mmCIF file with all atom_site columns, C-alpha atoms in Angstrom:
data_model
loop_
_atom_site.group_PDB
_atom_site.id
_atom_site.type_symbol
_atom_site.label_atom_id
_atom_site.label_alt_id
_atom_site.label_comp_id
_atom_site.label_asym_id
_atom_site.label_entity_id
_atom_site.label_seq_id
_atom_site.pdbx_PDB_ins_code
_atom_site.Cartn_x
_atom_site.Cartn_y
_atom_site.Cartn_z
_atom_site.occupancy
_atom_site.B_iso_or_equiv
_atom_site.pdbx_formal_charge
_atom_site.auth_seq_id
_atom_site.auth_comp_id
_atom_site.auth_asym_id
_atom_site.auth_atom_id
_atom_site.pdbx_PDB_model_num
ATOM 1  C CA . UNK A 1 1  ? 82.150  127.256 91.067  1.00 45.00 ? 1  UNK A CA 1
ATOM 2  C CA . UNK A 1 2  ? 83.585  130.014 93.367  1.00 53.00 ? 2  UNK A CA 1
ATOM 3  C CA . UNK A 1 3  ? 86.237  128.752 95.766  1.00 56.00 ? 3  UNK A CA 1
ATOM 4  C CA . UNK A 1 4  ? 84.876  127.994 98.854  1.00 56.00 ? 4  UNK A CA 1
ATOM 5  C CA . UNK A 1 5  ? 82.158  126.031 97.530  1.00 63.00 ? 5  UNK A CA 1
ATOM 6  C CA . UNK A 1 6  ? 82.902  122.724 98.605  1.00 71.00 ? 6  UNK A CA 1
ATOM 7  C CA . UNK A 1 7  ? 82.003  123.180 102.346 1.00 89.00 ? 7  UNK A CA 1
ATOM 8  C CA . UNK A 1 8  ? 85.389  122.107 103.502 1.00 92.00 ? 8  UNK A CA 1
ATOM 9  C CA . UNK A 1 9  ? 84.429  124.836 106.724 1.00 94.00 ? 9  UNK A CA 1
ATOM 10 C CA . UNK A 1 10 ? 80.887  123.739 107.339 1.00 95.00 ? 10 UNK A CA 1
ATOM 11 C CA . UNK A 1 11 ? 81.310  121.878 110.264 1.00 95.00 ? 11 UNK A CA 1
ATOM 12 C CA . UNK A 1 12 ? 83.298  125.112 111.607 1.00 95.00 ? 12 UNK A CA 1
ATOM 13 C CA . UNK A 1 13 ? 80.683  127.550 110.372 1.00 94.00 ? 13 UNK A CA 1
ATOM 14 C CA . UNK A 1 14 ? 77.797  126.389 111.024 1.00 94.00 ? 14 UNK A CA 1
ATOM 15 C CA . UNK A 1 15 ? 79.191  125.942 114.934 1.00 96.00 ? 15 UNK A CA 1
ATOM 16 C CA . UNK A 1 16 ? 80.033  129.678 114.597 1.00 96.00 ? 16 UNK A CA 1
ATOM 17 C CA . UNK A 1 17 ? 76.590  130.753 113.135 1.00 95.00 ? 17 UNK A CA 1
ATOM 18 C CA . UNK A 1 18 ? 74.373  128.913 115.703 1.00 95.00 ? 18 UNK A CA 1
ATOM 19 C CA . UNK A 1 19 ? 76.684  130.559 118.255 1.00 97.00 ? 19 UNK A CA 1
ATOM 20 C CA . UNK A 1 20 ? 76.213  134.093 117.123 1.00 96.00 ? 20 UNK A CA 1
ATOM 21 C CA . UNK A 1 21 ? 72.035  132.966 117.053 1.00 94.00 ? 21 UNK A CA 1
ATOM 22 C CA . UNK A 1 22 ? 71.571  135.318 114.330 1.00 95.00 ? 22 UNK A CA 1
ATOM 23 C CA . UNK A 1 23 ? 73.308  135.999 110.858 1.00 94.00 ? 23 UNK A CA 1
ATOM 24 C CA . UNK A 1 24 ? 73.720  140.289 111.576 1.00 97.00 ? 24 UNK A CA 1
ATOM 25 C CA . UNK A 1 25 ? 75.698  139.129 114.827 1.00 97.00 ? 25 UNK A CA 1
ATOM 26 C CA . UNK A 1 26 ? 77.255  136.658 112.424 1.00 97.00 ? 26 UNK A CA 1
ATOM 27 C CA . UNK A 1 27 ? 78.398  139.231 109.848 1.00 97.00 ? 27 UNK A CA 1
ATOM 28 C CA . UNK A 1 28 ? 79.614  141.542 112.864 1.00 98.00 ? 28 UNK A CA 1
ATOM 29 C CA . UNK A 1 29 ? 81.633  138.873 114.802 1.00 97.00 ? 29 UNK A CA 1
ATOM 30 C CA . UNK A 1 30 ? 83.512  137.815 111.597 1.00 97.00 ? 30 UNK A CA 1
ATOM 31 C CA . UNK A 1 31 ? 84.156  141.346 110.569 1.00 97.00 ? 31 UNK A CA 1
ATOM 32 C CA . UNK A 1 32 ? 84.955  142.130 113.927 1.00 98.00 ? 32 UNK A CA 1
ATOM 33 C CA . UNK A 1 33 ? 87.802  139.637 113.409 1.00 97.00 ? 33 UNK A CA 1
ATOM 34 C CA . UNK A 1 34 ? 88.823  140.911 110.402 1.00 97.00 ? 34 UNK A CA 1
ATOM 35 C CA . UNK A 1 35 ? 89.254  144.257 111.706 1.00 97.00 ? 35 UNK A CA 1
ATOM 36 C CA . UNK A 1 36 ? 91.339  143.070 114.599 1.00 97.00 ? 36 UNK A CA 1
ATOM 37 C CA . UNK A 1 37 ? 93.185  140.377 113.437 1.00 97.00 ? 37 UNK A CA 1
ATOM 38 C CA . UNK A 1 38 ? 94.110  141.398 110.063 1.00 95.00 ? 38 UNK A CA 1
ATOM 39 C CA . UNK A 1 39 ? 94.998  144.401 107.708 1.00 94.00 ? 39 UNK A CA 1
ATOM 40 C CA . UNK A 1 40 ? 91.448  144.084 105.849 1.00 96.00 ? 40 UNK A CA 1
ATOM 41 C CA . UNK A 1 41 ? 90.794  147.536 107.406 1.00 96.00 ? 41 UNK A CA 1
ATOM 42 C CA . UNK A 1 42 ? 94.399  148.746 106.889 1.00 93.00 ? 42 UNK A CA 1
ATOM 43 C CA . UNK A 1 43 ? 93.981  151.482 104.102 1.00 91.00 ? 43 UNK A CA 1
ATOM 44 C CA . UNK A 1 44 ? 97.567  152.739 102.287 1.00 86.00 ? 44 UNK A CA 1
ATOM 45 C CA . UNK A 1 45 ? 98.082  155.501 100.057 1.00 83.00 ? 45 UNK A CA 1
ATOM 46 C CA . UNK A 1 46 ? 98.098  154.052 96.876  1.00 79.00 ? 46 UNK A CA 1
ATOM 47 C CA . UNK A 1 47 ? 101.658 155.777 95.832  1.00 82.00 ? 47 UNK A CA 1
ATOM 48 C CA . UNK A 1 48 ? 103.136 153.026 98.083  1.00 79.00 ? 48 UNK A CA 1
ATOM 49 C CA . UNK A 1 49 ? 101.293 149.792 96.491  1.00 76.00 ? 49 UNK A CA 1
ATOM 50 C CA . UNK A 1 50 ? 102.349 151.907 93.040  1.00 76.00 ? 50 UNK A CA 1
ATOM 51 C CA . UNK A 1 51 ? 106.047 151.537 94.335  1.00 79.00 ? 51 UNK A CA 1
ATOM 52 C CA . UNK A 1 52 ? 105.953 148.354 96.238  1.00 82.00 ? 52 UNK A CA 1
ATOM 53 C CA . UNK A 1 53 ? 106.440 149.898 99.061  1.00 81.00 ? 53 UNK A CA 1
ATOM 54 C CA . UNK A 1 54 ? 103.048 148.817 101.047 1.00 77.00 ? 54 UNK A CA 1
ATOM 55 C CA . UNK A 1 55 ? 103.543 145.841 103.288 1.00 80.00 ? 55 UNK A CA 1
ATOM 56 C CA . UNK A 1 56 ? 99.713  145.593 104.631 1.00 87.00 ? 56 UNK A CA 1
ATOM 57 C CA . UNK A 1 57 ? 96.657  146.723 103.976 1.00 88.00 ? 57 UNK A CA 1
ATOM 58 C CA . UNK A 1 58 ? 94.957  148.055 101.085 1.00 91.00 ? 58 UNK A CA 1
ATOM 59 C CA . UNK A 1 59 ? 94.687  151.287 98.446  1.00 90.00 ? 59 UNK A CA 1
ATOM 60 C CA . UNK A 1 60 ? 91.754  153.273 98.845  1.00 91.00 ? 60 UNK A CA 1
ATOM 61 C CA . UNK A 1 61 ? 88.279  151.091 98.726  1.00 93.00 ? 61 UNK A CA 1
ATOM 62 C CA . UNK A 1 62 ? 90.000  148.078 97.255  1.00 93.00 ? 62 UNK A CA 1
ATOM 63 C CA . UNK A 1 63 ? 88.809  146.098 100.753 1.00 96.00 ? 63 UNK A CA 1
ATOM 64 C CA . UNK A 1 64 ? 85.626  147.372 99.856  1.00 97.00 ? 64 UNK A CA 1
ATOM 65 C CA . UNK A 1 65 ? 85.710  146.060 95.647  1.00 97.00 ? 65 UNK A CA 1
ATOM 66 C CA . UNK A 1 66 ? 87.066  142.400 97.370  1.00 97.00 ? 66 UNK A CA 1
ATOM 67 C CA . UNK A 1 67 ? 83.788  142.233 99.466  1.00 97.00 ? 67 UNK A CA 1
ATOM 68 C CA . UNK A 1 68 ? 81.665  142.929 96.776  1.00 97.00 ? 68 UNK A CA 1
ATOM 69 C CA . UNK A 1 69 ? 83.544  140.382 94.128  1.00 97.00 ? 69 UNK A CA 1
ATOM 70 C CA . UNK A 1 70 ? 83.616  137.696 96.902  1.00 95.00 ? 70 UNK A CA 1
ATOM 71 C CA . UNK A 1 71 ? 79.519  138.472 97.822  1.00 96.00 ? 71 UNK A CA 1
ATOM 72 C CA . UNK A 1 72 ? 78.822  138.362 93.879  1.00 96.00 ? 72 UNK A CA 1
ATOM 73 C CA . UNK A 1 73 ? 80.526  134.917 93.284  1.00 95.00 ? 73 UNK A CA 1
ATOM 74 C CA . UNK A 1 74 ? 77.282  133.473 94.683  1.00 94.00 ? 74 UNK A CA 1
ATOM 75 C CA . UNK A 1 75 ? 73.691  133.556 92.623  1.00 94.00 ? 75 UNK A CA 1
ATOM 76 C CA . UNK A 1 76 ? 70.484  135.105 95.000  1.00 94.00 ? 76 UNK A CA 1
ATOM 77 C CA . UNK A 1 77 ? 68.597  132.397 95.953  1.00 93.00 ? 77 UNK A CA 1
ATOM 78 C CA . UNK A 1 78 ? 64.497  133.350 95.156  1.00 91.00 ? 78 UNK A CA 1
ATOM 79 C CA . UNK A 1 79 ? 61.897  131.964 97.446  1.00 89.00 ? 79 UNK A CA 1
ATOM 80 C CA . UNK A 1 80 ? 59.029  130.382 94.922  1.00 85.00 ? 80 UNK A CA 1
ATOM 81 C CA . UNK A 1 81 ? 55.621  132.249 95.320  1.00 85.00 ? 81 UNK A CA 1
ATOM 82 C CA . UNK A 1 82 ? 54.313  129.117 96.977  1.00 80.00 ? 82 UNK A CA 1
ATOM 83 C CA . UNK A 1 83 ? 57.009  128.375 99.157  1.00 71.00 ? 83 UNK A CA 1
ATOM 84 C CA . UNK A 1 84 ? 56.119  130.065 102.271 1.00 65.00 ? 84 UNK A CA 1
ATOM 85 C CA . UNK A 1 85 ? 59.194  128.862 104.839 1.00 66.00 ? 85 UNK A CA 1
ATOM 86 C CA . UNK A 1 86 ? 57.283  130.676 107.335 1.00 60.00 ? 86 UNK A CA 1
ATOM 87 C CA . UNK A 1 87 ? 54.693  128.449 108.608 1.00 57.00 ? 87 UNK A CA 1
ATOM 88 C CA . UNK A 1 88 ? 54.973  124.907 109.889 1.00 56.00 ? 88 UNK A CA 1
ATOM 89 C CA . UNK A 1 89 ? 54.806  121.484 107.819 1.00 57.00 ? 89 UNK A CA 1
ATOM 90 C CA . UNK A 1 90 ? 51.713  119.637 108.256 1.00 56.00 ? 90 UNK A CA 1
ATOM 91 C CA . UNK A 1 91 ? 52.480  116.142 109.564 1.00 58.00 ? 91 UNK A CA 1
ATOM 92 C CA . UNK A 1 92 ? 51.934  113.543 107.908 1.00 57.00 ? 92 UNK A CA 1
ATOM 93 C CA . UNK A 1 93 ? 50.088  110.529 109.799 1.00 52.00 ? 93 UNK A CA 1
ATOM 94 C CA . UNK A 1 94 ? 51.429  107.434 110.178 1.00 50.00 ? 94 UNK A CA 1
#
């Protein structure tokens, strides 16, 4: 299994998600936070990571090839033909 998969931030994410009431505002707020709080966005000529030189940041759409690799860990989930999430459960009577 991918790192990450043993819900050791749950509690913490799930807090965050129902506070951002939607999973685009999700997806913004966390890479808002990456883009101000870290060198994710920080792009470096590549000569510099070549010679060690680089102390933050990136070469050219590596960011970009992480995102991907980390998205890709995970299998799509399919919704079954007959699992329609989108109306109610009957109740069941007691």
């Amino acid at each position: 299994p991918a790192s990450g998969a043993g819900g050791r931030y749950d509690t913490i994410l799930m807090e965050f998600a129902g506070g951002c009431g939607s999973l685009e505002s999700m997806l913004d707020e966390f890479f808002a936070f990456l883009h101000s709080k870290t060198d994710f966005y920080v792009e470096a000529d590549a000569a510099l990571f070549a010679q060690k030189k680089a102390r933050m940041g990136f070469p050219p759409g590596q960011a970009e090839k992480l995102l991907l690799s980390s998205f890709r860990k995970f299998p799509m989930k399919r919704l079954a033909p007959n699992d329609d999430t989108t109306q109610p459960k009957p109740k069941s009577s007691p």
